[in-house]
Amino acid sequence: QVQLVESGGGLVQAGGSLRLSCAASGRTFSSYAVGWFRQASGKEREFVARISWSGDSTYYADSVKGRFTISRDNAKNTVYLQMNSLKPEDTAAYYCAAGSNMLPGYKSYHYDYWGQGTQVTVSS
């Protein structure tokens, strides 16, 4: 069993930066791939980024590539999402999720455990 708690969301101006954290409990967290998803009001949840269990493999949605960076510190049971050059269209609730390292990780159903989300609002 893995429990996930996101933090770091908030209100930021366009062009600014935020770093989200996803803190996990559970001894086996380091064996899971972790993804970040987001859901804007009235829209479907969408994939943002994914990192493998070891951290040596990452990939991103085209909409955030070059602006967002996902990383992890397994010693701290934490995954991060550094978000730079934020745009108003990045406004959403952001969720982290943990799932099998064997799955691609770009779909919600690739993940077994989810956090409660943290709100990011980017003003223009």
PDB file of N, CA and C in Angstrom, residues 17-22 34-36 38 48-51 55 57-61 63-73 78-86 94:
ATOM      1  N   SER A  17       7.433  30.300 -11.559  1.00  0.00           N
ATOM      2  CA  SER A  17       7.777  28.908 -11.312  1.00  0.00           C
ATOM      3  C   SER A  17       7.146  28.407 -10.017  1.00  0.00           C
ATOM      4  N   LEU A  18       6.926  27.118  -9.984  1.00  0.00           N
ATOM      5  CA  LEU A  18       6.503  26.408  -8.783  1.00  0.00           C
ATOM      6  C   LEU A  18       7.167  25.041  -8.779  1.00  0.00           C
ATOM      7  N   ARG A  19       7.370  24.510  -7.577  1.00  0.00           N
ATOM      8  CA  ARG A  19       7.832  23.134  -7.472  1.00  0.00           C
ATOM      9  C   ARG A  19       6.837  22.355  -6.628  1.00  0.00           C
ATOM     10  N   LEU A  20       6.258  21.343  -7.250  1.00  0.00           N
ATOM     11  CA  LEU A  20       5.339  20.456  -6.553  1.00  0.00           C
ATOM     12  C   LEU A  20       6.110  19.272  -5.980  1.00  0.00           C
ATOM     13  N   SER A  21       5.645  18.808  -4.837  1.00  0.00           N
ATOM     14  CA  SER A  21       6.213  17.627  -4.209  1.00  0.00           C
ATOM     15  C   SER A  21       5.139  16.574  -4.032  1.00  0.00           C
ATOM     16  N   CYS A  22       5.557  15.339  -4.131  1.00  0.00           N
ATOM     17  CA  CYS A  22       4.677  14.204  -3.910  1.00  0.00           C
ATOM     18  C   CYS A  22       5.381  13.308  -2.898  1.00  0.00           C
ATOM     19  N   VAL A  34       6.267   6.826 -11.082  1.00  0.00           N
ATOM     20  CA  VAL A  34       5.380   7.889 -10.593  1.00  0.00           C
ATOM     21  C   VAL A  34       5.049   8.846 -11.724  1.00  0.00           C
ATOM     22  N   GLY A  35       3.812   9.198 -11.793  1.00  0.00           N
ATOM     23  CA  GLY A  35       3.362  10.141 -12.810  1.00  0.00           C
ATOM     24  C   GLY A  35       2.689  11.345 -12.188  1.00  0.00           C
ATOM     25  N   TRP A  36       2.714  12.425 -12.937  1.00  0.00           N
ATOM     26  CA  TRP A  36       1.936  13.605 -12.593  1.00  0.00           C
ATOM     27  C   TRP A  36       0.858  13.791 -13.661  1.00  0.00           C
ATOM     28  N   ARG A  38      -2.876  16.287 -14.456  1.00  0.00           N
ATOM     29  CA  ARG A  38      -3.566  17.506 -14.055  1.00  0.00           C
ATOM     30  C   ARG A  38      -4.971  17.499 -14.625  1.00  0.00           C
ATOM     31  N   VAL A  48       0.877  14.558 -17.545  1.00  0.00           N
ATOM     32  CA  VAL A  48       1.858  15.638 -17.555  1.00  0.00           C
ATOM     33  C   VAL A  48       3.284  15.082 -17.687  1.00  0.00           C
ATOM     34  N   ALA A  49       3.660  14.172 -16.789  1.00  0.00           N
ATOM     35  CA  ALA A  49       5.037  13.673 -16.787  1.00  0.00           C
ATOM     36  C   ALA A  49       5.080  12.352 -16.026  1.00  0.00           C
ATOM     37  N   ARG A  50       6.136  11.576 -16.301  1.00  0.00           N
ATOM     38  CA  ARG A  50       6.306  10.288 -15.665  1.00  0.00           C
ATOM     39  C   ARG A  50       7.780  10.015 -15.457  1.00  0.00           C
ATOM     40  N   ILE A  51       8.091   9.368 -14.319  1.00  0.00           N
ATOM     41  CA  ILE A  51       9.471   9.011 -14.027  1.00  0.00           C
ATOM     42  C   ILE A  51       9.504   7.552 -13.602  1.00  0.00           C
ATOM     43  N   GLY A  55      14.473   6.579 -11.672  1.00  0.00           N
ATOM     44  CA  GLY A  55      14.713   7.965 -12.045  1.00  0.00           C
ATOM     45  C   GLY A  55      15.494   8.127 -13.328  1.00  0.00           C
ATOM     46  N   SER A  57      14.602   7.239 -16.345  1.00  0.00           N
ATOM     47  CA  SER A  57      13.753   7.398 -17.515  1.00  0.00           C
ATOM     48  C   SER A  57      12.617   8.351 -17.191  1.00  0.00           C
ATOM     49  N   THR A  58      12.493   9.378 -18.014  1.00  0.00           N
ATOM     50  CA  THR A  58      11.413  10.343 -17.833  1.00  0.00           C
ATOM     51  C   THR A  58      10.802  10.652 -19.190  1.00  0.00           C
ATOM     52  N   TYR A  59       9.545  11.031 -19.197  1.00  0.00           N
ATOM     53  CA  TYR A  59       8.973  11.619 -20.397  1.00  0.00           C
ATOM     54  C   TYR A  59       7.808  12.522 -20.035  1.00  0.00           C
ATOM     55  N   TYR A  60       7.485  13.381 -20.997  1.00  0.00           N
ATOM     56  CA  TYR A  60       6.602  14.495 -20.735  1.00  0.00           C
ATOM     57  C   TYR A  60       5.550  14.636 -21.834  1.00  0.00           C
ATOM     58  N   ALA A  61       4.459  15.227 -21.436  1.00  0.00           N
ATOM     59  CA  ALA A  61       3.478  15.654 -22.429  1.00  0.00           C
ATOM     60  C   ALA A  61       4.097  16.773 -23.262  1.00  0.00           C
ATOM     61  N   SER A  63       2.893  19.434 -24.188  1.00  0.00           N
ATOM     62  CA  SER A  63       2.497  20.756 -23.722  1.00  0.00           C
ATOM     63  C   SER A  63       3.405  21.301 -22.619  1.00  0.00           C
ATOM     64  N   VAL A  64       4.170  20.428 -21.963  1.00  0.00           N
ATOM     65  CA  VAL A  64       5.023  20.881 -20.861  1.00  0.00           C
ATOM     66  C   VAL A  64       6.503  20.620 -21.129  1.00  0.00           C
ATOM     67  N   LYS A  65       6.805  19.936 -22.201  1.00  0.00           N
ATOM     68  CA  LYS A  65       8.184  19.583 -22.505  1.00  0.00           C
ATOM     69  C   LYS A  65       9.043  20.838 -22.616  1.00  0.00           C
ATOM     70  N   GLY A  66      10.196  20.808 -21.956  1.00  0.00           N
ATOM     71  CA  GLY A  66      11.085  21.964 -21.957  1.00  0.00           C
ATOM     72  C   GLY A  66      10.791  22.978 -20.871  1.00  0.00           C
ATOM     73  N   ARG A  67       9.641  22.862 -20.217  1.00  0.00           N
ATOM     74  CA  ARG A  67       9.279  23.784 -19.135  1.00  0.00           C
ATOM     75  C   ARG A  67       9.198  23.084 -17.782  1.00  0.00           C
ATOM     76  N   PHE A  68       8.768  21.839 -17.775  1.00  0.00           N
ATOM     77  CA  PHE A  68       8.598  21.071 -16.534  1.00  0.00           C
ATOM     78  C   PHE A  68       9.680  20.000 -16.449  1.00  0.00           C
ATOM     79  N   THR A  69      10.093  19.715 -15.220  1.00  0.00           N
ATOM     80  CA  THR A  69      11.069  18.661 -14.980  1.00  0.00           C
ATOM     81  C   THR A  69      10.605  17.796 -13.816  1.00  0.00           C
ATOM     82  N   ILE A  70      10.531  16.498 -14.049  1.00  0.00           N
ATOM     83  CA  ILE A  70      10.169  15.559 -12.998  1.00  0.00           C
ATOM     84  C   ILE A  70      11.441  14.906 -12.472  1.00  0.00           C
ATOM     85  N   SER A  71      11.496  14.718 -11.163  1.00  0.00           N
ATOM     86  CA  SER A  71      12.654  14.085 -10.545  1.00  0.00           C
ATOM     87  C   SER A  71      12.185  13.356  -9.288  1.00  0.00           C
ATOM     88  N   ARG A  72      13.060  12.530  -8.732  1.00  0.00           N
ATOM     89  CA  ARG A  72      12.689  11.816  -7.518  1.00  0.00           C
ATOM     90  C   ARG A  72      13.898  11.610  -6.626  1.00  0.00           C
ATOM     91  N   ASP A  73      13.604  11.513  -5.340  1.00  0.00           N
ATOM     92  CA  ASP A  73      14.609  11.203  -4.333  1.00  0.00           C
ATOM     93  C   ASP A  73      14.052  10.035  -3.537  1.00  0.00           C
ATOM     94  N   THR A  78      10.130  10.845  -2.164  1.00  0.00           N
ATOM     95  CA  THR A  78       9.497  12.038  -2.712  1.00  0.00           C
ATOM     96  C   THR A  78       9.796  12.187  -4.199  1.00  0.00           C
ATOM     97  N   VAL A  79       8.771  12.600  -4.918  1.00  0.00           N
ATOM     98  CA  VAL A  79       8.906  12.934  -6.331  1.00  0.00           C
ATOM     99  C   VAL A  79       8.557  14.410  -6.482  1.00  0.00           C
ATOM    100  N   TYR A  80       9.282  15.074  -7.366  1.00  0.00           N
ATOM    101  CA  TYR A  80       9.105  16.509  -7.565  1.00  0.00           C
ATOM    102  C   TYR A  80       8.675  16.811  -8.993  1.00  0.00           C
ATOM    103  N   LEU A  81       7.988  17.919  -9.142  1.00  0.00           N
ATOM    104  CA  LEU A  81       7.681  18.448 -10.466  1.00  0.00           C
ATOM    105  C   LEU A  81       8.035  19.922 -10.452  1.00  0.00           C
ATOM    106  N   GLN A  82       9.159  20.241 -11.075  1.00  0.00           N
ATOM    107  CA  GLN A  82       9.580  21.630 -11.204  1.00  0.00           C
ATOM    108  C   GLN A  82       8.896  22.222 -12.424  1.00  0.00           C
ATOM    109  N   MET A  83       8.159  23.290 -12.217  1.00  0.00           N
ATOM    110  CA  MET A  83       7.392  23.901 -13.292  1.00  0.00           C
ATOM    111  C   MET A  83       7.892  25.328 -13.501  1.00  0.00           C
ATOM    112  N   ASN A  84       8.452  25.558 -14.679  1.00  0.00           N
ATOM    113  CA  ASN A  84       8.970  26.885 -15.040  1.00  0.00           C
ATOM    114  C   ASN A  84       8.174  27.463 -16.195  1.00  0.00           C
ATOM    115  N   SER A  85       8.323  28.744 -16.400  1.00  0.00           N
ATOM    116  CA  SER A  85       7.649  29.437 -17.503  1.00  0.00           C
ATOM    117  C   SER A  85       6.166  29.097 -17.537  1.00  0.00           C
ATOM    118  N   LEU A  86       5.545  29.192 -16.401  1.00  0.00           N
ATOM    119  CA  LEU A  86       4.141  28.794 -16.298  1.00  0.00           C
ATOM    120  C   LEU A  86       3.243  29.696 -17.124  1.00  0.00           C
ATOM    121  N   TYR A  94      -3.290  19.393  -9.719  1.00  0.00           N
ATOM    122  CA  TYR A  94      -2.213  18.476 -10.103  1.00  0.00           C
ATOM    123  C   TYR A  94      -2.203  17.283  -9.142  1.00  0.00           C
TER     124      TYR A  94
END
